[in-house]
Amino acid sequence: MHDLDTVQSILENKGGLLAVDKPSGVSSHTLVNWARKVFGIRKVGHTGTLDPLASGLLLLLVGRKYTKQQPKYLKQDKKYLVTAQLGITTDTYDAMGRRVSEKFWTEIEDITEKAISTALNSFQGESEQTVPAFSAVKRKGKKMYDLALSGELSTADLPKRTITILDITLISVSKDSSAQEFFVTFSVSCGSGTYVRSLVHDVGQLLGCGAIVKELRRTRIGSTQITDATVCPVLPKQYIIHKK
């Protein structure tokens, strides 16, 4: 584990490394701004963005001494707890996006746990992943999510990158025939640069039914665990993003 700091020690030393348990519905940038106000320090960064829908471990780098070390922290592998919903696709690959397609219950209810486990395991190791359209990666000098929102982004514009899945483990499968909902929960440890939303989308494509991220929680960055996070800031309601 890294030598983590407390709010008090960062105030005293004018810098430090702070582990935050980010709540769902809040952007990573919001927590950066929160830290700037709390510590009165402009130079604040983090060690890897969490989508607004996601919760969990976010390491805040407070002060120039720590933000200069950001590249080192960004390279560290990460672990997530993921709940995916089968039978649905959206433009963002998660529950916050515009629905693109939906399967009938009869088309997905017979998908077996073995088939799901096989699909997940097929991504173990190195593979090529397409960066999702709704991401902060830049194309044509603009962030891709801005291009996607304005309709300026085509599938051909989406870059690909090599990712590494270190471990992927199926935890549970939950079918609700009355609500006609199918959920899969799994854990994944992956190298830097991996988009879990794209991973879930690709698993859904492999199963032939589509899939989106319903819930996502980051539980580890390098050797720092979510249990090391000592701060969960209480934010004003205006900072909370509406969740579907």
PDB file of C-alpha atoms in Angstrom, residues 22 41 51 60 80 96 150 160 197 204 214 225-226 235:
ATOM      1  CA  LYS A  22     -16.238   8.036  -4.775  1.00  0.00           C
ATOM      2  CA  ILE A  41      -4.464  24.012  -3.637  1.00  0.00           C
ATOM      3  CA  ASP A  51     -17.281   7.146 -14.789  1.00  0.00           C
ATOM      4  CA  LEU A  60      -6.331  12.124  -5.362  1.00  0.00           C
ATOM      5  CA  TYR A  80     -13.334  -3.757 -10.308  1.00  0.00           C
ATOM      6  CA  MET A  96     -26.877   6.147 -18.238  1.00  0.00           C
ATOM      7  CA  SER A 150     -22.601  16.377 -31.781  1.00  0.00           C
ATOM      8  CA  LYS A 160      -8.139   0.613 -30.649  1.00  0.00           C
ATOM      9  CA  ARG A 197     -17.689  -0.559 -20.328  1.00  0.00           C
ATOM     10  CA  GLY A 204     -22.490  -9.029 -24.697  1.00  0.00           C
ATOM     11  CA  LYS A 214     -25.396  -1.613 -14.546  1.00  0.00           C
ATOM     12  CA  GLN A 225      -7.436  -1.242  -1.530  1.00  0.00           C
ATOM     13  CA  ILE A 226     -10.874   0.343  -1.216  1.00  0.00           C
ATOM     14  CA  LEU A 235     -21.441  16.743  -1.582  1.00  0.00           C
TER      15      LEU A 235
END
